[in-house]
Amino acid sequence: MKINQKKVKEFYNNINDVWEHDVWHNYSYNLIKKFLNSYTFKTESVILNAGSAGNDYGIQCKEMIHVDIADKKLKGIKNSIVANIECMPFESDKFDYIICVGSVINYSDAFASLSEFYRVLKKNGILIFEYENSKGYEYLGKEEFKQDAILTNIIYMGEKHQQWLYSYKYIERILNELNFNVLKKIPFHICDGLLSHFICDTNAVNMGNILDKVCKQIPFIKNHGNNNIMICKK
């Protein structure tokens, strides 16, 4: 089963900002941007920004190449290519770093996308990506909970559309199979996913933001982050 990429393209071409301005997505964007801004990218590096929507997150480097299926989001962006991350028009071993955030992986086949990232990444290159985890507490009691890979319907910016959810174990199995070395996993939206079953999203995120700082240190609980940032080395 595949997601209709034409519909995904149309959806993202027709919205002004890919990061919806609600408390949940604002928190996600701010956390991801803060992490990327704190990460030390070598200034002479060439970076692939996969599914970028034209956002460079303030990263300084020699060259950044933007890839997205939503062509309108790349309008006016230097070094941009319209392509699906599952099959990109680059030679192998090209990039020093790849970043892919905003749950772009969840709109694609995870194995195909991560395999393509491995192909175009240089030896010892770094992959940083973020995805939505089916083991997140938001899905507790639902069919999606803990599924390796399951297609689900979500409401985003008032529209219903599809995306994949992947368990962290499934993603890590793929990374191991591809011979990626996982350097670090950063879970977030841990407690607010659980709290959202009982209180409104705004209060859940505000409380979860505080509680996550502790929960990230607890092995069993940290695996239930709705989202994970992965840092991997080829």
C-alpha positions as semicolon CSV with decimal commas, in nm:
position;residue;x (nm);y (nm);z (nm)
1;M;0,000;0,000;0,000
2;K;0,132;0,345;-0,093
3;I;0,037;0,701;-0,007
4;N;-0,090;0,907;-0,298
5;Q;0,209;1,137;-0,350
6;K;0,012;1,356;-0,591
7;K;-0,230;1,443;-0,308
8;V;0,059;1,509;-0,069
9;K;0,216;1,741;-0,326
10;E;-0,110;1,930;-0,382
11;F;-0,170;1,963;-0,008
12;Y;0,171;2,108;0,074
13;N;0,173;2,329;-0,234
14;N;-0,151;2,489;-0,118
15;I;-0,063;2,574;0,242
16;N;0,136;2,878;0,349
17;D;0,337;2,718;0,627
18;V;0,414;2,347;0,662
19;W;0,438;2,387;1,038
20;E;0,078;2,440;1,149
21;H;0,058;2,714;1,409
22;D;-0,093;2,518;1,695
23;V;0,081;2,445;2,022
24;W;0,173;2,086;1,929
25;H;0,341;2,170;1,599
26;N;0,498;2,489;1,730
27;Y;0,666;2,284;2,002
28;S;0,787;2,030;1,744
29;Y;0,926;2,300;1,515
30;N;1,101;2,490;1,794
31;L;1,257;2,175;1,938
32;I;1,379;2,051;1,599
33;K;1,516;2,392;1,502
34;K;1,688;2,431;1,839
35;F;1,852;2,091;1,798
36;L;1,969;2,163;1,442
37;N;2,103;2,503;1,544
38;S;2,298;2,345;1,831
39;Y;2,443;2,066;1,617
40;T;2,794;2,129;1,482
41;F;2,788;2,100;1,103
42;K;3,127;2,137;0,936
43;T;3,135;2,467;0,747
44;E;3,279;2,307;0,432
45;S;3,010;2,039;0,420
46;V;2,754;1,967;0,151
47;I;2,411;1,898;0,305
48;L;2,104;1,735;0,158
49;N;1,790;1,884;0,311
50;A;1,529;1,620;0,225
51;G;1,167;1,731;0,231
52;S;1,281;2,081;0,324
53;A;0,985;2,289;0,201
54;G;1,254;2,553;0,146
55;N;1,346;2,585;0,515
56;D;1,721;2,588;0,585
57;Y;1,675;2,611;0,967
58;G;1,959;2,864;0,978
59;I;2,223;2,597;0,912
60;Q;2,559;2,728;0,789
61;C;2,744;2,513;0,536
62;K;2,930;2,525;0,204
63;E;2,626;2,409;0,008
64;M;2,274;2,293;0,089
65;I;2,063;2,112;-0,168
66;H;1,688;2,119;-0,104
67;V;1,463;1,832;-0,215
68;D;1,083;1,826;-0,194
69;I;0,791;1,694;-0,396
70;A;0,603;2,023;-0,340
71;D;0,755;2,232;-0,620
72;K;0,594;2,559;-0,507
73;K;0,775;2,536;-0,173
74;L;1,108;2,537;-0,359
75;K;1,030;2,835;-0,581
76;G;1,319;3,081;-0,564
77;I;1,532;2,844;-0,355
78;K;1,889;2,808;-0,479
79;N;2,007;2,450;-0,534
80;S;1,664;2,290;-0,517
81;I;1,532;1,980;-0,689
82;V;1,176;1,848;-0,707
83;A;1,196;1,478;-0,625
84;N;1,063;1,199;-0,406
85;I;1,305;1,103;-0,128
86;E;1,260;0,736;-0,220
87;C;1,441;0,794;-0,552
88;M;1,665;1,100;-0,592
89;P;1,872;1,211;-0,893
90;F;2,210;1,220;-0,715
91;E;2,523;1,015;-0,755
92;S;2,620;0,787;-0,470
93;D;2,842;0,909;-0,185
94;K;2,769;1,277;-0,250
95;F;2,666;1,433;0,082
96;D;2,845;1,495;0,410
97;Y;2,515;1,530;0,597
98;I;2,151;1,455;0,531
99;I;1,872;1,612;0,733
100;C;1,512;1,502;0,697
101;V;1,275;1,649;0,955
102;G;0,908;1,737;0,978
103;S;0,803;1,370;0,975
104;V;0,879;1,352;0,601
105;I;0,969;0,985;0,647
106;N;0,609;0,915;0,747
107;Y;0,489;1,009;0,398
108;S;0,719;0,754;0,237
109;D;0,830;0,395;0,250
110;A;1,078;0,403;0,538
111;F;1,303;0,130;0,400
112;A;1,316;0,283;0,052
113;S;1,388;0,631;0,186
114;L;1,653;0,527;0,436
115;S;1,818;0,306;0,172
116;E;1,833;0,605;-0,062
117;F;1,982;0,820;0,213
118;Y;2,248;0,555;0,272
119;R;2,330;0,547;-0,098
120;V;2,384;0,922;-0,142
121;L;2,560;0,976;0,192
122;K;2,941;0,971;0,201
123;K;3,123;0,716;0,412
124;N;3,128;0,842;0,772
125;G;2,856;1,091;0,675
126;I;2,582;1,181;0,921
127;L;2,208;1,132;0,877
128;I;1,970;1,328;1,101
129;F;1,604;1,247;1,059
130;E;1,284;1,268;1,256
131;Y;0,974;1,050;1,237
132;E;0,646;0,977;1,415
133;N;0,648;0,667;1,634
134;S;0,354;0,425;1,654
135;K;0,448;0,351;2,014
136;G;0,372;0,709;2,112
137;Y;0,124;0,741;2,396
138;E;-0,110;0,937;2,167
139;Y;-0,196;0,602;2,007
140;L;-0,243;0,410;2,331
141;G;-0,560;0,200;2,303
142;K;-0,579;0,248;1,926
143;E;-0,512;0,008;1,640
144;E;-0,194;0,196;1,549
145;F;-0,025;0,144;1,887
146;K;0,306;-0,047;1,860
147;Q;0,250;-0,149;1,495
148;D;0,574;-0,186;1,299
149;A;0,423;-0,001;1,003
150;I;0,063;0,105;0,965
151;L;-0,114;0,348;0,736
152;T;-0,330;0,586;0,934
153;N;-0,561;0,880;0,868
154;I;-0,489;1,211;1,038
155;I;-0,648;1,554;1,044
156;Y;-0,392;1,824;0,966
157;M;-0,482;2,186;0,898
158;G;-0,846;2,088;0,880
159;E;-0,793;1,823;0,612
160;K;-0,795;1,446;0,631
161;H;-0,496;1,272;0,477
162;Q;-0,283;0,962;0,515
163;Q;0,059;0,895;0,661
164;W;0,258;0,597;0,783
165;L;0,339;0,538;1,146
166;Y;0,652;0,337;1,225
167;S;0,759;0,181;1,551
168;Y;1,103;0,276;1,680
169;K;1,202;-0,093;1,677
170;Y;1,108;-0,118;1,309
171;I;1,309;0,193;1,221
172;E;1,608;0,069;1,417
173;R;1,591;-0,270;1,243
174;I;1,607;-0,094;0,907
175;L;1,902;0,118;1,019
176;N;2,086;-0,192;1,141
177;E;2,014;-0,377;0,816
178;L;2,155;-0,085;0,617
179;N;2,464;-0,074;0,842
180;F;2,390;0,268;0,984
181;N;2,541;0,323;1,326
182;V;2,282;0,488;1,553
183;L;2,464;0,753;1,753
184;K;2,172;0,902;1,940
185;K;1,794;0,899;1,966
186;I;1,607;1,202;2,101
187;P;1,241;1,134;2,183
188;F;0,990;1,412;2,231
189;H;0,615;1,452;2,272
190;I;0,634;1,175;2,533
191;C;0,407;1,281;2,816
192;D;0,183;1,516;2,620
193;G;0,075;1,221;2,405
194;L;-0,054;1,052;2,719
195;L;-0,196;1,369;2,874
196;S;-0,383;1,451;2,553
197;H;-0,623;1,164;2,636
198;F;-0,739;1,359;2,942
199;I;-0,682;1,732;2,888
200;C;-0,669;1,974;2,596
201;D;-0,363;1,976;2,368
202;T;-0,243;2,316;2,488
203;N;-0,226;2,209;2,853
204;A;-0,093;1,866;2,757
205;V;0,198;2,015;2,559
206;N;0,276;2,274;2,825
207;M;0,286;2,010;3,097
208;G;0,452;1,750;2,876
209;N;0,732;1,991;2,786
210;I;0,832;2,000;3,151
211;L;0,780;1,630;3,221
212;D;0,965;1,516;2,907
213;K;1,292;1,641;3,050
214;V;1,265;1,372;3,317
215;C;1,097;1,105;3,104
216;K;1,379;1,114;2,847
217;Q;1,604;0,967;3,114
218;I;1,377;0,670;3,191
219;P;1,448;0,380;2,948
220;F;1,098;0,231;2,938
221;I;0,910;0,558;2,912
222;K;1,136;0,734;2,662
223;N;1,048;0,474;2,397
224;H;0,694;0,614;2,394
225;G;0,784;0,951;2,242
226;N;0,539;1,035;1,965
227;N;0,839;1,167;1,771
228;N;1,205;1,069;1,758
229;I;1,508;1,250;1,621
230;M;1,771;0,998;1,508
231;I;2,139;1,076;1,453
232;C;2,313;0,805;1,251
233;K;2,653;0,754;1,092
234;K;2,727;0,565;0,770
